[in-house]
PDB file of C-alpha atoms and ligand atoms in Angstrom:
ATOM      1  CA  UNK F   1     -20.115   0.799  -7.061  1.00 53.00           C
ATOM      2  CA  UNK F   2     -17.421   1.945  -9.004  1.00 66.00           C
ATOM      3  CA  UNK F   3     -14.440   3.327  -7.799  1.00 90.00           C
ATOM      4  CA  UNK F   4     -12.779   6.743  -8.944  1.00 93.00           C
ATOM      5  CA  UNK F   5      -9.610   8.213  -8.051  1.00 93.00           C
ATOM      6  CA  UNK F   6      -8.444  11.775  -8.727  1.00 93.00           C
ATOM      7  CA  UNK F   7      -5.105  12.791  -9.330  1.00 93.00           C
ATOM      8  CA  UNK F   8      -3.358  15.710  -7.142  1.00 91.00           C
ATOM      9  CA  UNK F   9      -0.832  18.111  -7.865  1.00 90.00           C
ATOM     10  CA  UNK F  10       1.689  15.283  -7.655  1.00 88.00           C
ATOM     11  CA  UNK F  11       0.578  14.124 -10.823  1.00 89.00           C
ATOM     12  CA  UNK F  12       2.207  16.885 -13.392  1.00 88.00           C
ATOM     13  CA  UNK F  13       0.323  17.438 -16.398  1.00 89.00           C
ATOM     14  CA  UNK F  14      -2.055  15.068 -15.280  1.00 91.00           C
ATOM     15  CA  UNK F  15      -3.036  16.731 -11.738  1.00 92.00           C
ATOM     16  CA  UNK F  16      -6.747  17.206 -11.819  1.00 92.00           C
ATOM     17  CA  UNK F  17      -7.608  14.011 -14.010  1.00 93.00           C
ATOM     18  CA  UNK F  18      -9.305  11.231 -12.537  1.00 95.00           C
ATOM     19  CA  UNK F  19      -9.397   7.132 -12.605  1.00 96.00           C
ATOM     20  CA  UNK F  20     -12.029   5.205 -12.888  1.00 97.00           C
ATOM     21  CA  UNK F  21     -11.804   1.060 -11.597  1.00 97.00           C
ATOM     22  CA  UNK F  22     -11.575  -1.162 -15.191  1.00 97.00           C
ATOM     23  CA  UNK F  23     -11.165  -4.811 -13.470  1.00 98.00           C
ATOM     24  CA  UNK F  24     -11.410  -5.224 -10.205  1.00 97.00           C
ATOM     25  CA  UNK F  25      -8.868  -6.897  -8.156  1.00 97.00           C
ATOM     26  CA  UNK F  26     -11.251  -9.993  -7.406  1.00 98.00           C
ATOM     27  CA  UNK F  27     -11.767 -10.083 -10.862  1.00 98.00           C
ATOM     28  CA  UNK F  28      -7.563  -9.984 -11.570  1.00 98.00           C
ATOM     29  CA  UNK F  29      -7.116 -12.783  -9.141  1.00 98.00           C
ATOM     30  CA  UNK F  30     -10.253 -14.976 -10.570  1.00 98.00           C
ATOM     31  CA  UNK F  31      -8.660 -14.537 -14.321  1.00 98.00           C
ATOM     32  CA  UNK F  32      -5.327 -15.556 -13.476  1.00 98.00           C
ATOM     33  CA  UNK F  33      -6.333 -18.683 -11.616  1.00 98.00           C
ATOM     34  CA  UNK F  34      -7.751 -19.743 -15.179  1.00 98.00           C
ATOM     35  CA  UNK F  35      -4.745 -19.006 -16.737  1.00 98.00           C
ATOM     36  CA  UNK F  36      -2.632 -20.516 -14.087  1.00 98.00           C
ATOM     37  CA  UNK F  37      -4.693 -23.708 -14.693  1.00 98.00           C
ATOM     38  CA  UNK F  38      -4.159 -23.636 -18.706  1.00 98.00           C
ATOM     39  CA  UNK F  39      -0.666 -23.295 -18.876  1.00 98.00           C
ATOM     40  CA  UNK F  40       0.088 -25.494 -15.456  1.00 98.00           C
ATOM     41  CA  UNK F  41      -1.779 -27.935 -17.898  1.00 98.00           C
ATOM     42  CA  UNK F  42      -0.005 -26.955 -21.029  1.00 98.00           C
ATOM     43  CA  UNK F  43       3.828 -27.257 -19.648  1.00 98.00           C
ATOM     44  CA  UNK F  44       2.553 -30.459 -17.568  1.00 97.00           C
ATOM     45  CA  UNK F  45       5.945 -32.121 -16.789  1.00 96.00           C
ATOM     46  CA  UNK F  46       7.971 -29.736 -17.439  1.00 97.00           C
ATOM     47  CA  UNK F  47       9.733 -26.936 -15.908  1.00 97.00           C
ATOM     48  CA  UNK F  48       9.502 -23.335 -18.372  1.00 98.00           C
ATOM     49  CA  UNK F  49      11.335 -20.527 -17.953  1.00 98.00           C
ATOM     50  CA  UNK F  50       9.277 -17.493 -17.281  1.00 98.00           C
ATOM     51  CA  UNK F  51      10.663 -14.253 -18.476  1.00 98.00           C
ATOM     52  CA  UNK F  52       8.766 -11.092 -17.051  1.00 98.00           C
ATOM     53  CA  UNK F  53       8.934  -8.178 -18.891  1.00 97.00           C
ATOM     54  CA  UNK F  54       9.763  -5.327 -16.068  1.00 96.00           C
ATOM     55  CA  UNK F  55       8.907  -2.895 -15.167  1.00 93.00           C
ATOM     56  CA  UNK F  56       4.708  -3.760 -15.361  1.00 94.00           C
ATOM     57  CA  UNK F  57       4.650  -7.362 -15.062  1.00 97.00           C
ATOM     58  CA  UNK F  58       5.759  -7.989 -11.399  1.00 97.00           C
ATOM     59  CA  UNK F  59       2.838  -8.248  -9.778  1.00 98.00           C
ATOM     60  CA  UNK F  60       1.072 -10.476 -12.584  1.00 98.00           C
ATOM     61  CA  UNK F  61       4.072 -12.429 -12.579  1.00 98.00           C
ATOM     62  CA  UNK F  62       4.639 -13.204  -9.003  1.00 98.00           C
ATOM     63  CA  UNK F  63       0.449 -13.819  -8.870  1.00 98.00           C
ATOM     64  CA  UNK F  64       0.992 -15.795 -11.722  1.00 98.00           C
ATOM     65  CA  UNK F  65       3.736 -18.183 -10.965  1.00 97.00           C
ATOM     66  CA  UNK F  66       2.417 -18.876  -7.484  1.00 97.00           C
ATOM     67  CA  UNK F  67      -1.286 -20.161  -8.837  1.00 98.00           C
ATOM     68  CA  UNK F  68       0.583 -22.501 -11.264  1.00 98.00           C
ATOM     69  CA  UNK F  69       1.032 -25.988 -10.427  1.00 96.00           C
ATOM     70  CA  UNK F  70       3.999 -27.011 -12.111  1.00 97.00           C
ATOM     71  CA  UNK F  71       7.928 -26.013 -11.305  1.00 96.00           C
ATOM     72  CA  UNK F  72       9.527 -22.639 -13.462  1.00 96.00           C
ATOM     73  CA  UNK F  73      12.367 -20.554 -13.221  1.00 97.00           C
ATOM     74  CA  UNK F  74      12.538 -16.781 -13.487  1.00 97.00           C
ATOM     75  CA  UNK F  75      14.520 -14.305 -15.362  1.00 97.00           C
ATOM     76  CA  UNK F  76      13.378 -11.465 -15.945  1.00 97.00           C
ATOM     77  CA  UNK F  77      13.892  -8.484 -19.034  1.00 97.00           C
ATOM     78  CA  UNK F  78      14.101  -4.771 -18.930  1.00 96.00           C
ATOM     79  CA  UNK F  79      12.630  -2.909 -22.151  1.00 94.00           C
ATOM     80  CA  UNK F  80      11.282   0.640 -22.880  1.00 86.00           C
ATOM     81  CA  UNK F  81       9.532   2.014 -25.367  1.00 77.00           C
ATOM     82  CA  UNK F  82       6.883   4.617 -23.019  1.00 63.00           C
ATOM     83  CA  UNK F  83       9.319   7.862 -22.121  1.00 59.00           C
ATOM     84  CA  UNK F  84       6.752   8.871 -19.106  1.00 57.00           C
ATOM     85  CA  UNK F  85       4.041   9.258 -21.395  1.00 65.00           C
ATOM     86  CA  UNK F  86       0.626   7.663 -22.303  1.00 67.00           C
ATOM     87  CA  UNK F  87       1.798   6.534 -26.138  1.00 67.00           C
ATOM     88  CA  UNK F  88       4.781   4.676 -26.925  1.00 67.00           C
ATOM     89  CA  UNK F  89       7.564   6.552 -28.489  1.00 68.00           C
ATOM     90  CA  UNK F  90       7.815   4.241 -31.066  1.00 78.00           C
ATOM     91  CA  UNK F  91      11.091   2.640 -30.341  1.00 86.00           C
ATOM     92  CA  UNK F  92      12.364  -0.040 -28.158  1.00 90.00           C
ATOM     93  CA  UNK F  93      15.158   0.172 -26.200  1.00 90.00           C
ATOM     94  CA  UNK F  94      16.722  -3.159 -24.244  1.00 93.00           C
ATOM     95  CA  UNK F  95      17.229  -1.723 -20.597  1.00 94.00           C
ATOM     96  CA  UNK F  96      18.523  -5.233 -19.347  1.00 95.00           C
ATOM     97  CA  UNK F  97      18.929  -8.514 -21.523  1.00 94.00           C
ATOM     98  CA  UNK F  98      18.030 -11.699 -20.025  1.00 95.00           C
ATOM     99  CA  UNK F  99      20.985 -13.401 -17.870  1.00 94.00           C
ATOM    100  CA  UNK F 100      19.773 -17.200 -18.186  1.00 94.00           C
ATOM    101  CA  UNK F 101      20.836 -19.494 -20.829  1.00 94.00           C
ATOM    102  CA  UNK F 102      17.589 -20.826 -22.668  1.00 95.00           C
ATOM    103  CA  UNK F 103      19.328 -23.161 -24.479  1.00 95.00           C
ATOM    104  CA  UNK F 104      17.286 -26.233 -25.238  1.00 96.00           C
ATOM    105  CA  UNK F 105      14.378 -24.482 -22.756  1.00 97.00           C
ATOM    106  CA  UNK F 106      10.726 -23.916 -22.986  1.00 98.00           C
ATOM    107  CA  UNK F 107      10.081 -20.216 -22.510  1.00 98.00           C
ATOM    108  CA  UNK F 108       7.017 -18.139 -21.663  1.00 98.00           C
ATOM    109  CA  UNK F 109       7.575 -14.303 -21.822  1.00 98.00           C
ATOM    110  CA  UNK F 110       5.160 -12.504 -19.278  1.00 98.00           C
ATOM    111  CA  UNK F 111       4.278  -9.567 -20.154  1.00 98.00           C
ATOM    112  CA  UNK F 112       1.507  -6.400 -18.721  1.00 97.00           C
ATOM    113  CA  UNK F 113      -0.137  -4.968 -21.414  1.00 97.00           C
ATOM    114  CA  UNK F 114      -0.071  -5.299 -25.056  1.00 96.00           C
ATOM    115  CA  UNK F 115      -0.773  -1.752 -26.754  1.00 94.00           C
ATOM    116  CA  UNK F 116       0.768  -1.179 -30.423  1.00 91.00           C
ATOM    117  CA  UNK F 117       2.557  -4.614 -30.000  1.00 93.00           C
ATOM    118  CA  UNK F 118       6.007  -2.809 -30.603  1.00 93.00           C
ATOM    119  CA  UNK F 119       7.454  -4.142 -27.550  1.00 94.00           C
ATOM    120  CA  UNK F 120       5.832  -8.133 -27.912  1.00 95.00           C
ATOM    121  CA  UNK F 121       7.576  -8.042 -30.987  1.00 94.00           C
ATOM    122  CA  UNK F 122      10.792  -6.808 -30.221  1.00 94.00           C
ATOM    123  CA  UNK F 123      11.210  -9.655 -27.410  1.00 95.00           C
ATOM    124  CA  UNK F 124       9.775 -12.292 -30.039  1.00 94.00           C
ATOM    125  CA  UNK F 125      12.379 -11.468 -32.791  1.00 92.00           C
ATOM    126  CA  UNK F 126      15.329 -11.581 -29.875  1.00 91.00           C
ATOM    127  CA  UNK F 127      14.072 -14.685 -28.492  1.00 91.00           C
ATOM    128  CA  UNK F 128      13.769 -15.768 -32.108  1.00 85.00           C
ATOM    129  CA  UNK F 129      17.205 -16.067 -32.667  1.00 82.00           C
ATOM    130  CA  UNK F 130      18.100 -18.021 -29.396  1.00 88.00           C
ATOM    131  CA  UNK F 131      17.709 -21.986 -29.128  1.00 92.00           C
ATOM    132  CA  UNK F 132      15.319 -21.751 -26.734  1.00 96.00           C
ATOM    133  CA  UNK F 133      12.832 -25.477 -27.451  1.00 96.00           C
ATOM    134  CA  UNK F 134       9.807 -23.268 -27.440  1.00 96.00           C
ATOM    135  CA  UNK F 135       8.569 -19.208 -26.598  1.00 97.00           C
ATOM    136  CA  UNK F 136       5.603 -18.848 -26.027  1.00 97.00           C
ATOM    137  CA  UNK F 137       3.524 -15.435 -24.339  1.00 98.00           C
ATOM    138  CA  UNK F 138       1.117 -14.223 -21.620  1.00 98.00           C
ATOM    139  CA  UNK F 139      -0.289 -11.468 -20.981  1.00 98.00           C
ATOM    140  CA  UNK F 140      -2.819  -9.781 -18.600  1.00 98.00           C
ATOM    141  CA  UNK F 141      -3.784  -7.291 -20.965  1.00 98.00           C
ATOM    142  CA  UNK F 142      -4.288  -6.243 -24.418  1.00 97.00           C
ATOM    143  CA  UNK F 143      -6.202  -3.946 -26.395  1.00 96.00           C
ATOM    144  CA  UNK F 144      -8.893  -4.241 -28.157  1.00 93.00           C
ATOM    145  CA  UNK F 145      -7.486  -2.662 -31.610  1.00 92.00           C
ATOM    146  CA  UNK F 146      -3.680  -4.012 -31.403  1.00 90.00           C
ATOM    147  CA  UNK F 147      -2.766  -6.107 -34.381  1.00 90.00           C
ATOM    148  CA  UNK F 148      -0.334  -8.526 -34.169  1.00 92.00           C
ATOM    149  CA  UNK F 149       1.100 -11.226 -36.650  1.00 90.00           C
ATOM    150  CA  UNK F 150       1.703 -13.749 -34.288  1.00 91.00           C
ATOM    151  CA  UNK F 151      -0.626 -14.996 -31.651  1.00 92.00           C
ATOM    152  CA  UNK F 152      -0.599 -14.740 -27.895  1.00 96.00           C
ATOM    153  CA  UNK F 153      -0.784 -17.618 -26.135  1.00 97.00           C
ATOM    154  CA  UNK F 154      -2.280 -16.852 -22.948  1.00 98.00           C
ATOM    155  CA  UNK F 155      -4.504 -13.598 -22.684  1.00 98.00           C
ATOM    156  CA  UNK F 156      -6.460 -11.798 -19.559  1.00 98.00           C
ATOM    157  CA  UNK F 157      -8.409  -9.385 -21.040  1.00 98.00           C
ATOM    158  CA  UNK F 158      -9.068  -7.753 -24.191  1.00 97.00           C
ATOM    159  CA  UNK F 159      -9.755  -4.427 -22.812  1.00 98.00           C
ATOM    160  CA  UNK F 160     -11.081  -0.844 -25.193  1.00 96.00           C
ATOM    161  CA  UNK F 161      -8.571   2.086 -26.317  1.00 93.00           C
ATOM    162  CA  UNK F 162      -7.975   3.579 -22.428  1.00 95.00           C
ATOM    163  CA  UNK F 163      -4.955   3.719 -20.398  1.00 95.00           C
ATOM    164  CA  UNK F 164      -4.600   2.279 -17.635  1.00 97.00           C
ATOM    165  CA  UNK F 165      -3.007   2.138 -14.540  1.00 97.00           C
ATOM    166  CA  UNK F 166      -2.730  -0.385 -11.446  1.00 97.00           C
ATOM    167  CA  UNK F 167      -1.724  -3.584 -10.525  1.00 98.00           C
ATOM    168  CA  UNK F 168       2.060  -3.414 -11.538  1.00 98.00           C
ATOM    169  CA  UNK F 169       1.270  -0.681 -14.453  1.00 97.00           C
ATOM    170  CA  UNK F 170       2.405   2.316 -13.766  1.00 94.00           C
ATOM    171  CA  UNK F 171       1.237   6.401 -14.293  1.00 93.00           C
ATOM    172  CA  UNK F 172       4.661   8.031 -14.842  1.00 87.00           C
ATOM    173  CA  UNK F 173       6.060   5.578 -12.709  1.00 89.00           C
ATOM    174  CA  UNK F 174       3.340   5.915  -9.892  1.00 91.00           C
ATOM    175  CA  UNK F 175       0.062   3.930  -9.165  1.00 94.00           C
ATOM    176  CA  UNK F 176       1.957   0.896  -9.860  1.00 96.00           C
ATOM    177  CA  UNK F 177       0.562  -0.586  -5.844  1.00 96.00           C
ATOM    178  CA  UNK F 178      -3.094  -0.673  -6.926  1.00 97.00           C
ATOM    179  CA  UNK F 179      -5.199  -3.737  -6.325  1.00 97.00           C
ATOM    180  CA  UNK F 180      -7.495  -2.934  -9.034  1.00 97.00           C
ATOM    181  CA  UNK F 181      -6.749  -1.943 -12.684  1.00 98.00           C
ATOM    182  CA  UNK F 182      -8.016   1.878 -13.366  1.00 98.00           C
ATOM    183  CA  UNK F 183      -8.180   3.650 -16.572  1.00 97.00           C
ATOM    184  CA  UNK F 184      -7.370   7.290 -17.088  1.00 95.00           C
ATOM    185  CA  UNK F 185     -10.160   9.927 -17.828  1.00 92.00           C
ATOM    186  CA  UNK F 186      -8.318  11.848 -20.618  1.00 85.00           C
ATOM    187  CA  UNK F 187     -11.400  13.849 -20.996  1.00 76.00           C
ATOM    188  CA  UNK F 188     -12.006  15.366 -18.297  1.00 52.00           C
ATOM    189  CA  UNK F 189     -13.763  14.103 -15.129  1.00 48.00           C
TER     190      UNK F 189
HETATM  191  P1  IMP G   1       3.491  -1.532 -26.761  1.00 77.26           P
HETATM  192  O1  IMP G   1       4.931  -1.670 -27.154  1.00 77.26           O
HETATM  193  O2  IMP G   1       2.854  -0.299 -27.345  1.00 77.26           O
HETATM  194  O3  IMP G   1       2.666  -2.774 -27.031  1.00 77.26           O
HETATM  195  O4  IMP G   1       3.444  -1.245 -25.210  1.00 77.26           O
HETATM  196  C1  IMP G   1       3.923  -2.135 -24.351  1.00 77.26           C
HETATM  197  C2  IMP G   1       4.380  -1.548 -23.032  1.00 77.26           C
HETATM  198  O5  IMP G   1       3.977  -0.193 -22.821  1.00 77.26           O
HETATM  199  C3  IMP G   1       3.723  -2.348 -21.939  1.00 77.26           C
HETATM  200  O6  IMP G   1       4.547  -3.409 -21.564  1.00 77.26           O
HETATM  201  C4  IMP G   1       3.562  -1.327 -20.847  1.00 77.26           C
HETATM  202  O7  IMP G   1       4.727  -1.291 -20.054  1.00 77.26           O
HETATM  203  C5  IMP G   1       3.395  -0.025 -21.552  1.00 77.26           C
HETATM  204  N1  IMP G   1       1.951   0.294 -21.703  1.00 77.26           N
HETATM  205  C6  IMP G   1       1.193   0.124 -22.799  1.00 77.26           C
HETATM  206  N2  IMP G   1      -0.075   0.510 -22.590  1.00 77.26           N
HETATM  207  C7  IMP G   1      -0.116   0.926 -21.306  1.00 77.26           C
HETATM  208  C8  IMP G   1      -1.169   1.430 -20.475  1.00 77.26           C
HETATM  209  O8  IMP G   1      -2.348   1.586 -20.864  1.00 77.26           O
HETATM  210  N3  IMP G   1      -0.819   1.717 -19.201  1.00 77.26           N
HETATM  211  C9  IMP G   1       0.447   1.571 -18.713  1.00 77.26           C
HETATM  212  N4  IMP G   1       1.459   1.101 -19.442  1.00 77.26           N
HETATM  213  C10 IMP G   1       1.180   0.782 -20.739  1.00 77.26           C
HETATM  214 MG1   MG G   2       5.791  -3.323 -20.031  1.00 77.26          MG
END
C-alpha cells in the first residue's frame, strides 16, 4: 500500500500538495546495512573521518556509522545552496567549515542527496586542497540525470527527477522526522 501525505496550510505555497512514500524506511535501513558492510570492508583497519554534510545527512549518518564495523570520527560541514526552495539557487555558500585537522587522514564526506552536483563539488574542490591521505563520498541519494565528473563512491539509490522529502531531508525545513523517503506531487494530487 502506498503511503500519501498531504500538506496543510502550514506548508506555504505548498499547502494543498501531497507526498507520496519513494523508499520505504525498511527499505532505507536494508540499503545502508550493504553499504555499511562495503565500506566497513573498504577502510578495514583503519579509522576514517566521516564528514556529514548538515543539514540532510544526520539521520543517514548516525544510521550509517552505527551499522559499520570499523572505528571513525565525526566532523561534520554546514553548506547551502537550496534558499527554502525545491531547485538550488545555484551557488554554494560554506555555513560552517570543518573544525578537525585531516591531515594525513582518510576521509569520507556523507552526504543526502545528490541533485545538480553543485554542492558534491564544492566540498570535493575544498577537500582537494587539504592533505587529507584520501576523500572519498557516500551518499543515500542521487538522481537519476545528475552528471558528475568524478565518481561517488558509495551510492543508495539512483532515484527519477522528484523531490523529496524524509528521513533527514527536509520541505522548507520541515518533514525532516520521516521514517520513509516521500516525493512531492508538484502536479497536483
Ligand atoms: P545539489 O547541490 O543540487 O546537488 O543539491 C545538494 C543539496 O540540496 C543536498 O545536499 C540537499 O540538501 C538539497 N537537495 C537536493 N535535492 C533535494 C531534494 O529532492 N529534497 C531535499 N533536499 C534536496
Ligand atoms: Mg544537503
Amino acid at each position: 500500500m502506498t503511503k500519501t501525505l498531504l500538506l496543510d496550510d502550514n506548508y506555504g505555497k505548498f499547502s494543498g500538495l501531497t507526498l507520496h512514500e519513494m523508499i520505504s524506511s525498511e527499505q532505507i535501513q536494508n540499503r545502508i546495512k550493504e553499504m555499511a558492510i562495503e565500506i566497513s570492508r573498504d577502510y578495514a583497519g583503519k579509522t576514517p573521518i566521516m564528514i556529514g554534510v548538515l543539514n540532510g545527512c544526520f539521520i543517514f549518518f548516525a544510521d550509517l556509522i552505527r551499522e559499520m564495523n570499523v572505528q571513525s570520527e565525526v566532523d561534520f560541514i554546514k553548506i547551502s545552496s537550496y534558499a527554502n526552495e525545491t531547485r538550488t539557487s545555484g551557488t554554494v555558500r560554506l555555513l560552517k567549515d570543518i573544525s578537525c585537522d585531516i591531515t594525513g587522514r582518510d576521509v569520507i564526506v556523507i552526504e543526502d542527496i545528490i541533485d545538480s552536483g553543485l554542492s558534491i563539488d564544492f566540498l570535493r574542490r575544498r577537500l582537494q586542497d587539504s592533505q587529507a591521505k584520501s576523500v572519498k563520498f557516500a551518499a543515500l541519494l542521487i538522481k537519476d540525470y545528475t552528471e558528475l565528473d568524478f565518481e561517488i563512491d558509495y551510492t543508495g539509490f539512483t532515484i527519477p527527477d522528484k523531490f523529496v522529502v524524509g528521513y533527514g531531508l527536509d520541505l522548507a525545513q520541515k518533514m525532516r522526522n520521516l521514517k520513509s523517503i516521500y516525493y512531492l506531487n508538484q502536479e497536483g494530487h
